[in-house]
Amino acid sequence: MRLKLQVDPRKCIGCRACTVACKMEHQFPPYPTSPPQAEPKGPSFIRVFEGGPFIVDGKVGQSFRVVVCRQCTHPLCKEACPLGAIFQTQEGVLEVDRDICTGCGLCKEACPIGAPEFLPDGTVAMCDLCLHRVRDGKEPICVAVCPSRCLQVLEIPWVG
């Protein structure tokens, strides 16, 4: 079995608690912005983007799209890395060996959702599902803080 983060966009309320908690957990600089662009800038392994407003059946609606590494079965980011810096842990979670990574960005270009994130040191990293927490029996920080419970960790069969 391997781990994967599942997002239910119908439950997301766009609060961005996941993004803020991720930044704090990984000690990324905050670089907050003021509304209406409330998305915190700078590195984060999970981001929330707004869609709308739109009208459905006479009611104003809004949607949110959560972008986080999908832990692909056949990760294009891993294939694109010319140095082999991206590997899978025993849990099947993708990680980047930042001692090998040169920050060329080919992994980010290859990823269909652009999940790999440039860090202040010029290397690239991606969501590792907070393995340091998971290995201690805790949920990833984004899952733990989500008030609408739109995030959950799944164990799926190992393929590949």
C-alpha positions as a printed Julia matrix, in Angstrom:
160×3 Matrix{Float64}:
   0.0    0.0     0.0
   1.07   3.57   -0.63
  -0.19   6.92    0.58
  -2.04   9.57   -1.4
  -3.84  12.78   -0.45
  -7.43  12.97   -1.66
  -9.23  16.27   -2.03
 -13.02  16.65   -2.12
 -13.44  20.06   -3.8
 -17.17  20.11   -2.96
 -16.28  20.4     0.73
 -13.53  23.03    0.41
 -14.6   26.41    1.81
 -11.49  28.26    0.62
 -10.22  29.21    4.07
  -6.6   28.36    3.16
  -5.9   26.96    6.62
  -4.1   24.12    4.82
  -1.75  26.53    3.03
  -0.93  28.5     6.17
  -0.39  25.35    8.26
   1.83  23.84    5.55
   3.97  26.97    5.44
   4.3   26.96    9.23
   5.02  23.22    9.44
   7.8   23.47    6.87
   9.05  26.84    8.15
   8.5   28.58    4.82
   8.5   32.38    4.88
   4.93  33.72    5.11
   4.91  36.59    2.58
   1.22  37.28    3.26
  -0.76  39.41    0.84
  -3.78  41.57    1.42
  -7.25  40.81    0.04
  -8.61  40.46   -2.58
  -5.59  38.3    -3.44
  -5.53  36.42   -0.16
  -3.36  33.52   -1.36
  -0.15  33.6     0.7
   2.86  34.02   -1.57
   6.11  32.12   -1.36
   6.63  28.37   -1.04
   3.81  26.08    0.02
   3.09  22.49   -0.92
  -0.67  23.06   -1.03
  -2.54  25.97   -2.6
  -6.18  26.95   -2.93
  -7.46  28.82   -5.98
 -10.87  30.47   -6.3
 -13.3   30.0    -9.14
 -16.28  32.26   -9.66
 -18.39  33.93   -8.66
 -20.96  32.35  -10.93
 -24.73  31.93  -10.92
 -26.37  28.51  -10.74
 -30.15  28.2   -10.5
 -30.39  31.87   -9.6
 -27.89  31.6    -6.73
 -24.41  33.04   -6.58
 -21.79  30.34   -6.17
 -18.07  29.99   -5.83
 -15.72  27.03   -6.12
 -12.25  26.27   -4.87
  -9.51  24.18   -6.43
  -6.87  22.66   -4.19
  -3.51  22.09   -5.86
  -1.21  19.61   -4.13
   1.06  16.82   -5.36
  -1.12  13.92   -6.48
   1.56  11.32   -5.75
   1.09   9.94   -9.26
   1.49   6.23   -9.96
   3.77   7.07  -12.9
   5.13  10.49  -11.9
   6.16  12.63  -14.86
   8.18  14.85  -12.52
  10.36  11.9   -11.53
  10.88  10.92  -15.17
  11.78  14.5   -16.12
  14.49  14.96  -13.5
  17.82  14.58  -15.34
  19.71  13.89  -12.1
  17.35  11.36  -10.53
  16.78  13.6    -7.51
  13.12  12.54   -7.18
  12.49   9.19   -5.52
   9.67   7.3    -3.81
   9.81   6.41   -0.13
   8.77   3.03    1.25
   5.3    4.56    1.65
   5.28   5.4    -2.06
   5.49   9.13   -1.39
   7.54  11.25   -3.77
  10.43  13.18   -2.29
  13.24  15.29   -3.69
  16.85  14.77   -2.62
  17.75  18.44   -2.28
  21.46  17.58   -2.12
  21.17  16.38   -5.74
  18.53  18.83   -7.05
  19.92  21.79   -8.99
  16.59  23.59   -9.33
  16.44  23.24  -13.12
  12.63  23.16  -12.93
  12.08  20.35  -15.44
  10.02  18.47  -12.84
   7.69  21.45  -12.39
   7.29  21.79  -16.16
   6.51  18.07  -16.52
   3.92  18.01  -13.73
   0.38  18.46  -15.12
  -0.56  20.65  -12.14
   2.81  22.29  -11.43
   2.99  20.86   -7.91
   6.79  20.9    -7.38
   7.68  24.09   -5.55
  10.81  26.24   -5.81
  12.34  26.88   -2.4
  14.33  29.94   -1.28
  17.61  28.0    -1.67
  16.9   27.45   -5.38
  16.08  23.75   -5.13
  12.7   22.14   -5.71
  10.57  20.17   -3.26
   7.04  18.8    -3.18
   4.44  17.64   -0.71
   5.66  14.57    1.15
   2.37  14.2     3.06
   4.23  15.32    6.19
   5.85  11.89    6.48
   7.55  13.02    9.7
   4.04  13.32   11.2
   2.54  10.25    9.5
   5.38   8.05   10.77
   4.49   9.28   14.29
   0.85   8.24   13.79
  -0.41  11.76   13.04
  -2.21  13.18   10.02
  -0.46  15.53    7.59
  -0.8   19.05    8.94
  -3.14  20.15    6.13
  -5.54  17.31    6.93
  -5.36  18.0    10.67
  -6.3   21.68   10.34
  -8.93  21.5     7.59
 -12.23  22.62    9.18
 -14.38  21.18    6.37
 -12.52  17.83    6.26
 -12.12  18.06    2.48
  -8.66  16.47    2.73
  -7.9   12.88    3.66
  -5.01  10.46    3.33
  -5.77   7.26    1.47
  -3.85   4.0     1.37
  -4.0    2.71   -2.19
  -2.49  -0.39   -3.81
   1.09  -0.01   -4.97
   1.23  -0.07   -8.76
   4.4    0.34  -10.78
